[in-house]
PDB file of C-alpha atoms in Angstrom:
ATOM      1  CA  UNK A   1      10.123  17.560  -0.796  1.00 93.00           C
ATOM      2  CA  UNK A   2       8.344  14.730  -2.296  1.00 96.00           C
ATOM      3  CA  UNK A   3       7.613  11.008  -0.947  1.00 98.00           C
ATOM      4  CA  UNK A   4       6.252   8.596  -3.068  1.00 98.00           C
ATOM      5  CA  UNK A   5       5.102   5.215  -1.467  1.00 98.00           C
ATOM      6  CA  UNK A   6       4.135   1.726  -3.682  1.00 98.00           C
ATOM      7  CA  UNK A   7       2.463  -0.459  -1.564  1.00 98.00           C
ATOM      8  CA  UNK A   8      -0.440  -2.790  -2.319  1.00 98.00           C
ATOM      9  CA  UNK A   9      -4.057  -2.855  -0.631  1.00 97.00           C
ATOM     10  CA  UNK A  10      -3.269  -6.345  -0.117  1.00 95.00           C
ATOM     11  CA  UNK A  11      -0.391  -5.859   2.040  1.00 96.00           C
ATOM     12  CA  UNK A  12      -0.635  -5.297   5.845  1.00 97.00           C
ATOM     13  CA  UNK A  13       2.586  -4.011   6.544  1.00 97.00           C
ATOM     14  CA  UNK A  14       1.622  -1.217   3.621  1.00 98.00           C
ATOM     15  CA  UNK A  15      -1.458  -0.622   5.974  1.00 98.00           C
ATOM     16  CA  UNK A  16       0.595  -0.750   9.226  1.00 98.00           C
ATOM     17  CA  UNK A  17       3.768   1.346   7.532  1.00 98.00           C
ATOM     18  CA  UNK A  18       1.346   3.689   6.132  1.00 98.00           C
ATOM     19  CA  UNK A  19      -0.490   4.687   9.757  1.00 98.00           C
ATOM     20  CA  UNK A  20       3.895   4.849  10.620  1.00 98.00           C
ATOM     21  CA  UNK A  21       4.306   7.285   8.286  1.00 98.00           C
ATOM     22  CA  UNK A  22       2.030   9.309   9.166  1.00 98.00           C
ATOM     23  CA  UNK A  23       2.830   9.751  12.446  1.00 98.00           C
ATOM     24  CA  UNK A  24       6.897  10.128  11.219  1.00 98.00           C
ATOM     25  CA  UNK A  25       5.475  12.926   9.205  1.00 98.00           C
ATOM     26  CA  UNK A  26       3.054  14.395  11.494  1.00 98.00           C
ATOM     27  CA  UNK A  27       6.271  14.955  14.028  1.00 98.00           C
ATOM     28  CA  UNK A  28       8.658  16.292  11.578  1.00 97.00           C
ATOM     29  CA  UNK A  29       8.456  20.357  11.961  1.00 96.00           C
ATOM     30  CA  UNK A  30       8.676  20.976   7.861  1.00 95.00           C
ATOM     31  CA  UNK A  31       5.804  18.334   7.218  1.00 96.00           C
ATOM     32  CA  UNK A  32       4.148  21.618   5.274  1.00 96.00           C
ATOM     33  CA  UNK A  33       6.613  21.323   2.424  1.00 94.00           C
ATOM     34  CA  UNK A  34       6.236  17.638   1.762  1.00 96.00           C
ATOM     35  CA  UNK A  35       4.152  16.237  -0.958  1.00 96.00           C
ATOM     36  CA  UNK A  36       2.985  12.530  -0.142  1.00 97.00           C
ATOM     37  CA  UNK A  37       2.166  10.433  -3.496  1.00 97.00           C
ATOM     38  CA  UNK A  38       1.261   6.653  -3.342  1.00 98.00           C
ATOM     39  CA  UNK A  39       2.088   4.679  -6.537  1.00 98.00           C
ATOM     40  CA  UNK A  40       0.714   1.225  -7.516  1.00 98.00           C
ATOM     41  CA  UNK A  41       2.666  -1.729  -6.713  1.00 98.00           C
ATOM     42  CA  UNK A  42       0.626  -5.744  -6.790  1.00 97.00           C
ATOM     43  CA  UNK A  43       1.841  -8.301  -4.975  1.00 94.00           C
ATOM     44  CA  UNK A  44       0.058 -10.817  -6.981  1.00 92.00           C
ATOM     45  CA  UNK A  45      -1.164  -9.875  -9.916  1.00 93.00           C
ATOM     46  CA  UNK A  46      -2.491 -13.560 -10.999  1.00 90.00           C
ATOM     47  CA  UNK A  47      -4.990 -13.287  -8.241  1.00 89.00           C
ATOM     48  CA  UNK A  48      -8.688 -13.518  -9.314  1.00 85.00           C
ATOM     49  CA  UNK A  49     -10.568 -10.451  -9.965  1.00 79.00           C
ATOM     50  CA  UNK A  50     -13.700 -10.778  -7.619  1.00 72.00           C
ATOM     51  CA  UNK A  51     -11.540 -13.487  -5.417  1.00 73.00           C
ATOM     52  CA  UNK A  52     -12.737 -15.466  -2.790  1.00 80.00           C
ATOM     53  CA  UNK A  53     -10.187 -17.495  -1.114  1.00 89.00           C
ATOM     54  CA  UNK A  54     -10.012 -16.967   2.363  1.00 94.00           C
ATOM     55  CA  UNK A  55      -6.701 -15.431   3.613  1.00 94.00           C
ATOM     56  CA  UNK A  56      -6.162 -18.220   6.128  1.00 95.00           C
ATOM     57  CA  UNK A  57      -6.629 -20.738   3.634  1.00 94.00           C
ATOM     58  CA  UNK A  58      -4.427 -19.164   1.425  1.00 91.00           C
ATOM     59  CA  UNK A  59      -1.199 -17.911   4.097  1.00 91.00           C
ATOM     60  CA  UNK A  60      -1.273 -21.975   4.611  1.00 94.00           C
ATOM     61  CA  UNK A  61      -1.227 -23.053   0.879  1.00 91.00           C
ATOM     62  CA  UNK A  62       1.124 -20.323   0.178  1.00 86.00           C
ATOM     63  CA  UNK A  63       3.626 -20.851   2.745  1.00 88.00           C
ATOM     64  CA  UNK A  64       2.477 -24.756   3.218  1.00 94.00           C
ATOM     65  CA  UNK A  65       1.725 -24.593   6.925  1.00 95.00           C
ATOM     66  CA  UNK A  66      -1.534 -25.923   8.895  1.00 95.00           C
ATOM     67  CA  UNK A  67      -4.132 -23.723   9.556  1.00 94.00           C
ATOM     68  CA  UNK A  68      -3.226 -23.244  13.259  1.00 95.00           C
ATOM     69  CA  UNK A  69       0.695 -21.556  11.817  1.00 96.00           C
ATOM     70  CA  UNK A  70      -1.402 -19.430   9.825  1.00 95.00           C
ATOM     71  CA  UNK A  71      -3.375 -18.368  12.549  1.00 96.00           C
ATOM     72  CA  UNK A  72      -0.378 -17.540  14.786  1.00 96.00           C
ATOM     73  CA  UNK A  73       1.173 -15.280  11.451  1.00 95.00           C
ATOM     74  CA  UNK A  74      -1.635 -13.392  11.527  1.00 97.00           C
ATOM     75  CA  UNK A  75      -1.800 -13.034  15.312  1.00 97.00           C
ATOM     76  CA  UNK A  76       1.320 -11.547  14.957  1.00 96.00           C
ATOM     77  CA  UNK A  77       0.824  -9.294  12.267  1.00 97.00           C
ATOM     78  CA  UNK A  78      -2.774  -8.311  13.937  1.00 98.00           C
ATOM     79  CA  UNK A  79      -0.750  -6.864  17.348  1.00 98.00           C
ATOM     80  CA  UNK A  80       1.593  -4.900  15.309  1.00 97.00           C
ATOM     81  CA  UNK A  81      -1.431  -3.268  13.473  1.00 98.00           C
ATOM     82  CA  UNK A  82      -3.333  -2.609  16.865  1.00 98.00           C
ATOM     83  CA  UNK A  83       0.155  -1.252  18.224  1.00 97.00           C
ATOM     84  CA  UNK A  84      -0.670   1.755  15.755  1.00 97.00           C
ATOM     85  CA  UNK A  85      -3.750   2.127  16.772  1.00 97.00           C
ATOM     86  CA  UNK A  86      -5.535  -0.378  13.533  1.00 98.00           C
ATOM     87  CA  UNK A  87      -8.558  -2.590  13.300  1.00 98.00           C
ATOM     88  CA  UNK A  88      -7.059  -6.134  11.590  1.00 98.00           C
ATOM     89  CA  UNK A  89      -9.599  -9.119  10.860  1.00 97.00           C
ATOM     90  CA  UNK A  90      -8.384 -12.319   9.512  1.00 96.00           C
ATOM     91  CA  UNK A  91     -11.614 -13.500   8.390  1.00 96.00           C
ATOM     92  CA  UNK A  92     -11.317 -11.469   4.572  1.00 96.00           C
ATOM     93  CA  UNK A  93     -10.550 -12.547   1.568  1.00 93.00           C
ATOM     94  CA  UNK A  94      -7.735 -12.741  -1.108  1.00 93.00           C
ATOM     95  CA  UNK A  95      -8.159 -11.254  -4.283  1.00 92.00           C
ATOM     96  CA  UNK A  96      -6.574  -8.886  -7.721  1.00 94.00           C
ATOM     97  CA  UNK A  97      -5.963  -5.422  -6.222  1.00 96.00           C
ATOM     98  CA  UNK A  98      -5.354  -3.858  -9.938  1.00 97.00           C
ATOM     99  CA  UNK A  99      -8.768  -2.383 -10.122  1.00 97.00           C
ATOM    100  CA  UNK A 100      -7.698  -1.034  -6.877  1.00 98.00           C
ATOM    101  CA  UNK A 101      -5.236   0.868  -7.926  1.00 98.00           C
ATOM    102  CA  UNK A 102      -6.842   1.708 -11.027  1.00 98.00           C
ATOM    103  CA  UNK A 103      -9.091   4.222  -8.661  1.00 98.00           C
ATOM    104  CA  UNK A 104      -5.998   5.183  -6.412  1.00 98.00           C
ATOM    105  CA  UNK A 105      -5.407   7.175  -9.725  1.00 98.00           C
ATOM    106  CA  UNK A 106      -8.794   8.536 -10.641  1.00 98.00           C
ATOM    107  CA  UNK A 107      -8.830   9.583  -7.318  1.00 98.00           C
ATOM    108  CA  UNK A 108      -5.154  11.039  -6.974  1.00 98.00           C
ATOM    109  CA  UNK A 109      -6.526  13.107 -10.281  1.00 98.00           C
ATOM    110  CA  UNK A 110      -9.413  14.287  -8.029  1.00 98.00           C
ATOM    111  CA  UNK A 111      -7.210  15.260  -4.753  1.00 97.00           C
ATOM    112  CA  UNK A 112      -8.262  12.644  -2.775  1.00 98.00           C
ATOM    113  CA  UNK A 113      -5.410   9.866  -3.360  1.00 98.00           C
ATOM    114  CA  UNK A 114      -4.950   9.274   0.466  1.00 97.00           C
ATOM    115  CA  UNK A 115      -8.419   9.195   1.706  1.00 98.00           C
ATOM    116  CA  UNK A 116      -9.389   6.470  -0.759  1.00 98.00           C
ATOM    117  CA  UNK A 117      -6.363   4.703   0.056  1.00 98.00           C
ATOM    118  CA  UNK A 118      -7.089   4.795   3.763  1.00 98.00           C
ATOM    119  CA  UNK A 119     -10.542   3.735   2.997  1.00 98.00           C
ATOM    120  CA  UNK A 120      -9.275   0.560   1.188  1.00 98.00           C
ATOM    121  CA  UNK A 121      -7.331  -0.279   3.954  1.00 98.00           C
ATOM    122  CA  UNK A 122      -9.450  -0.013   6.354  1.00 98.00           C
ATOM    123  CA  UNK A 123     -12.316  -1.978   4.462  1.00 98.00           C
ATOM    124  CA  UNK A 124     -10.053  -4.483   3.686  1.00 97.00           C
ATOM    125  CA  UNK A 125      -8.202  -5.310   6.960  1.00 98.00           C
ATOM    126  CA  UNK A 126     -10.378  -3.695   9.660  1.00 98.00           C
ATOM    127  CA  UNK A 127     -13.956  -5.079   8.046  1.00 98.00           C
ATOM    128  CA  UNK A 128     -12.959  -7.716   5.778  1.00 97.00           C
ATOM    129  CA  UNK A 129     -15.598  -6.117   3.061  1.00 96.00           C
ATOM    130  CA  UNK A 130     -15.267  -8.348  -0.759  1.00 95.00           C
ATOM    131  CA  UNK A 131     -13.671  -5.357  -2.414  1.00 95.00           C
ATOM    132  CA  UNK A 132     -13.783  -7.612  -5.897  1.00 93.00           C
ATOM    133  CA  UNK A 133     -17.492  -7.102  -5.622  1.00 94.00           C
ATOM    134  CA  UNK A 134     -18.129  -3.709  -7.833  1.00 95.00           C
ATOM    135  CA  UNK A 135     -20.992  -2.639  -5.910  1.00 97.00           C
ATOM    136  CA  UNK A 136     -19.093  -3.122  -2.352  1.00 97.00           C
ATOM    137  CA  UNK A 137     -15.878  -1.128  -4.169  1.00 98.00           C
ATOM    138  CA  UNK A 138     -18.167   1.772  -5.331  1.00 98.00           C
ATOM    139  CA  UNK A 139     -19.538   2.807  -1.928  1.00 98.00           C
ATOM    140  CA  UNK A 140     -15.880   2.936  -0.530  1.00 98.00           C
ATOM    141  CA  UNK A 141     -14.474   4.632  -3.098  1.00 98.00           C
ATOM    142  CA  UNK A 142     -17.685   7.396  -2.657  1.00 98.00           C
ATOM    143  CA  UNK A 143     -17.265   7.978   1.065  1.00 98.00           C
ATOM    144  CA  UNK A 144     -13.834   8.760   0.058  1.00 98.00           C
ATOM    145  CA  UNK A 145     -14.924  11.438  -2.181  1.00 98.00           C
ATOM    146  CA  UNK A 146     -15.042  10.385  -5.497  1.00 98.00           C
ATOM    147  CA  UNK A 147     -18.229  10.548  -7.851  1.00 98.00           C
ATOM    148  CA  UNK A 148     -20.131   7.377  -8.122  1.00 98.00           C
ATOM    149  CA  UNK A 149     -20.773   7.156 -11.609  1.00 98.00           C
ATOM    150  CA  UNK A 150     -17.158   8.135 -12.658  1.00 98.00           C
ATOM    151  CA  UNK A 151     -16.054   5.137 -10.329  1.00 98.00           C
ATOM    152  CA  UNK A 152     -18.281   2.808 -12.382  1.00 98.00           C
ATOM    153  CA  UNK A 153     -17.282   4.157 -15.675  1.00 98.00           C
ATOM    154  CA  UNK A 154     -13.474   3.585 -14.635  1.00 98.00           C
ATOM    155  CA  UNK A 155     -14.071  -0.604 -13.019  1.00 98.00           C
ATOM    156  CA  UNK A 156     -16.416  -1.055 -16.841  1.00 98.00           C
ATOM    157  CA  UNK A 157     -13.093   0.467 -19.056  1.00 98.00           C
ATOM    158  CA  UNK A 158     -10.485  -1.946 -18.519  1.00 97.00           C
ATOM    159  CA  UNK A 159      -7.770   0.270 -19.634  1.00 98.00           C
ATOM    160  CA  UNK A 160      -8.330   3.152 -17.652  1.00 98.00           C
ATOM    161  CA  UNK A 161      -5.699   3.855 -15.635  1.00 98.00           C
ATOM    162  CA  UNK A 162      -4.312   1.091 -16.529  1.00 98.00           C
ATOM    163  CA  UNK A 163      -0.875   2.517 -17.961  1.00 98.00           C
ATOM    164  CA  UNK A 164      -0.311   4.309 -15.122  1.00 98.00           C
ATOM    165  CA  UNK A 165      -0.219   1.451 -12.474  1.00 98.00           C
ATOM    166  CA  UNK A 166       2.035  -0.268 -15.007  1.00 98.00           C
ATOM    167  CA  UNK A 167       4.027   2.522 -14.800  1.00 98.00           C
ATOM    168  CA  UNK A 168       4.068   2.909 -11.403  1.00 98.00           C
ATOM    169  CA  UNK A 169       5.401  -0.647 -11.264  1.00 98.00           C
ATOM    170  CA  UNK A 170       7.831  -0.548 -13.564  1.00 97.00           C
ATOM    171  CA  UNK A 171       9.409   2.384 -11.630  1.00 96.00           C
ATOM    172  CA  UNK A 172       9.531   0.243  -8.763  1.00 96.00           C
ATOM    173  CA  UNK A 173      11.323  -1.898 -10.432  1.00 94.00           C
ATOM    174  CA  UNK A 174      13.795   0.741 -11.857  1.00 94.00           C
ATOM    175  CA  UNK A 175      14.225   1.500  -8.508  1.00 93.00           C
ATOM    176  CA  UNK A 176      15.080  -1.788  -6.668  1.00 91.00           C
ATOM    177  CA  UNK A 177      11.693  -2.280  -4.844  1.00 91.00           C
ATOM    178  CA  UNK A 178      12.024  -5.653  -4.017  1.00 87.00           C
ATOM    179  CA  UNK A 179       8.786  -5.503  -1.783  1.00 91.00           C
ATOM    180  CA  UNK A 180       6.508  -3.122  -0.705  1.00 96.00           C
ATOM    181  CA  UNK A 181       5.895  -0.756   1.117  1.00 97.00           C
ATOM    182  CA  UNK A 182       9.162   1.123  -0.349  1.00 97.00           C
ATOM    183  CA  UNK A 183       9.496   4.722   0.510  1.00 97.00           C
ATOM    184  CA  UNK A 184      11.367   7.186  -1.958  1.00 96.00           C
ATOM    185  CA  UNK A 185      11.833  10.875  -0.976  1.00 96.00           C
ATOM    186  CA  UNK A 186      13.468  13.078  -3.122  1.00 93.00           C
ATOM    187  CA  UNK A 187      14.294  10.167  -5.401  1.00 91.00           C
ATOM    188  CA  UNK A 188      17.412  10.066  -3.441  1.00 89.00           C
ATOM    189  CA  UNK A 189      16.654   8.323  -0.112  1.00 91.00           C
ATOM    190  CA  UNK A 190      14.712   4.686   0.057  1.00 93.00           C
ATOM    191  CA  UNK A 191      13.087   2.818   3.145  1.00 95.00           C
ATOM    192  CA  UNK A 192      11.972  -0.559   3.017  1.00 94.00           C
ATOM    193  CA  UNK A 193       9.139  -1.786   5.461  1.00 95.00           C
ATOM    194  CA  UNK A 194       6.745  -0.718   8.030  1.00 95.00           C
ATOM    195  CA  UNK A 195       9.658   1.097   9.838  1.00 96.00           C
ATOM    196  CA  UNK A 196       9.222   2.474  13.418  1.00 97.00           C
ATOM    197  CA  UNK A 197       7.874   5.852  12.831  1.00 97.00           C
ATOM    198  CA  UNK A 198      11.094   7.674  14.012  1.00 97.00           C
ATOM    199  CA  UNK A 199      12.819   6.254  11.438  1.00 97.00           C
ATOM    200  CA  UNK A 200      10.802   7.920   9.116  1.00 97.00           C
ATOM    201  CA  UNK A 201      10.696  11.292  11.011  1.00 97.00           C
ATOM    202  CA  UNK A 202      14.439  10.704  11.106  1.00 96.00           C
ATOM    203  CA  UNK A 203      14.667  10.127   7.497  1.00 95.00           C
ATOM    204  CA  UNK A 204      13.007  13.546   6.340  1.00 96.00           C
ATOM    205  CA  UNK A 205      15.228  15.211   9.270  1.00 95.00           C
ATOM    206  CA  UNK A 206      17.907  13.894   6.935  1.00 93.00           C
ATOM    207  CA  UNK A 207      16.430  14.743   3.269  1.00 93.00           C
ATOM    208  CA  UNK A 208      15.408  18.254   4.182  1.00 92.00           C
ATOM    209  CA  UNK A 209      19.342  18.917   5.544  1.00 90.00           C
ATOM    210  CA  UNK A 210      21.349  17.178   2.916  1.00 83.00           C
ATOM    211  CA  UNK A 211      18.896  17.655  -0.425  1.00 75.00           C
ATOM    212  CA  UNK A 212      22.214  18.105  -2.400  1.00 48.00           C
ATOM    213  CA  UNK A 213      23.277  14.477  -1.449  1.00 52.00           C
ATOM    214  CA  UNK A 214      23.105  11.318  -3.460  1.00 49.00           C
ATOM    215  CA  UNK A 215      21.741   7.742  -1.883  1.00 44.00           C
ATOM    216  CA  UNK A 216      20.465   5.360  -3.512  1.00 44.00           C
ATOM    217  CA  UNK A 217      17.298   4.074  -2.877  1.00 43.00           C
ATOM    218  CA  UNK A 218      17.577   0.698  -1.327  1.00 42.00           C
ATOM    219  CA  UNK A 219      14.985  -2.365  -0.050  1.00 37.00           C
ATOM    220  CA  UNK A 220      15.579  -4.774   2.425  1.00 38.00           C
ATOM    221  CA  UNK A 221      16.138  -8.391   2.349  1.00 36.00           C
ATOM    222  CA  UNK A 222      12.627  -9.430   3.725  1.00 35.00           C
ATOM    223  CA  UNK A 223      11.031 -12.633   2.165  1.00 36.00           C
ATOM    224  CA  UNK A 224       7.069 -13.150   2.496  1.00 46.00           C
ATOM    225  CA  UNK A 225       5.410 -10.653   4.197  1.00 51.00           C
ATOM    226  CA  UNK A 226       7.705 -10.942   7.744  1.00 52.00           C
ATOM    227  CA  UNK A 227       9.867  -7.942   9.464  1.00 56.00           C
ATOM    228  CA  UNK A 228       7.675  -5.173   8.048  1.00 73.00           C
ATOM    229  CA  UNK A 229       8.038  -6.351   4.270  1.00 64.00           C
ATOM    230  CA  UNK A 230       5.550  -8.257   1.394  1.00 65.00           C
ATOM    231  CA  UNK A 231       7.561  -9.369  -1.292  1.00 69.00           C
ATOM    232  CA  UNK A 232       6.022 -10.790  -4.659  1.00 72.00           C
ATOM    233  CA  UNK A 233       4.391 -13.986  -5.012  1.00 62.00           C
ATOM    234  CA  UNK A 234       3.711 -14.257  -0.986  1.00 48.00           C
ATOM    235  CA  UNK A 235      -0.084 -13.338  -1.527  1.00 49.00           C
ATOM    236  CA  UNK A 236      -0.343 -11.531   1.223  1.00 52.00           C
TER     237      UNK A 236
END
């Protein structure tokens, strides 16, 4: 059984749905036979490389609301993440995640997809460290297991790995991801959001009894980054 996620570093409810899943999974009695792969999605793709708007500054341009509202969205989005058990610090900053996910595949080629992927999540959310600066992005990606000077040869080649999170996107597309994260198992059953993490137990319960079946893979109705969802063009 296979479940691919696209979510976005910049995301939070990709950081909060992906501690979800893994709990869903960790209760489900087969979770042996499933393969996990995460594929590139970018919420905002115009976003400066090395970027250094504050996320404050830019949930209240974005959304035009004062800098007190975009306190109280974050607030929010802060308790859900410590409800899971997360660190969440509004005090980073917004930038291009594409050289982000240019690693996620270096290091899914490597076998360590999901430990650089938690380690980007956790920088960016729980420590609010510049991951546009090269330097800062090259000792994550290391304590996550990947080789140091590979990392640097991959952020100096533009086009590495570049095709594939292209790819990935377009897929997403193909597939009616609206918003991420969007969960695909079997390329036959979609979830939209940071669901509850029974619904994600539930939903493998369901894909390892009925593999025959045929549903099509579906996102929700979410706009911005509210009810467990970060659509396009939201910045977040």
């Amino acid at each position: 059984m296979r479940v691919e996620i696209w979510a976005d570093i910049a995301c939070p409810w990709c950081y909060i749905g992906k501690a979800r899943f893994a709990k869903g999974l960790a209760a489900f009695a087969h979770r042996d036979e499933v393969e996990v792969v995460h594929r590139s999605f970018e919420l905002d793709p115009q976003a400066p490389a090395a970027g250094d708007v504050p996320v404050l500054e830019m949930l209240a341009d974005k959304y035009g609301v004062t800098r007190e509202q975009a306190e109280a969205m974050e607030a929010r989005v802060a308790e859900a993440a410590a409800g899971e058990g997360l660190g969440y610090r509004s005090d980073r900053i917004h930038g291009n995640t594409f050289d982000l996910h240019r690693l996620l595949h270096l290091a899914k080629e490597r076998g360590v997809q999901d430990a650089l992927l938690g380690a980007l999540y956790r920088a960016n959310f729980a420590e609010a460290r510049p991951l546009g600066d090269t330097e800062t992005l090259t000792a994550v990606a290391v304590a996550a297991g990947l080789d140091a000077d590979e990392v640097r040869r991959v952020l100096a080649d533009p086009d590495a790995y570049a095709e594939a999170v292209r790819s990935d996107e377009r897929e997403a597309a193909e597939l009616g991801a609206r918003g991420v994260p969007f969960f695909v198992i079997d390329r036959r059953y979609g979830i939209s959001g940071g669901q509850p993490a029974e619904v994600f137990r539930q939903a493998l319960e369901r894909a390892r009894e009925d593999r025959a079946g045929e549903a099509p893979a579906g996102t929700g109705d979410a706009d911005g980054c509210g009810d467990g969802v970060c659509v396009p063009g939201t910045g977040r």
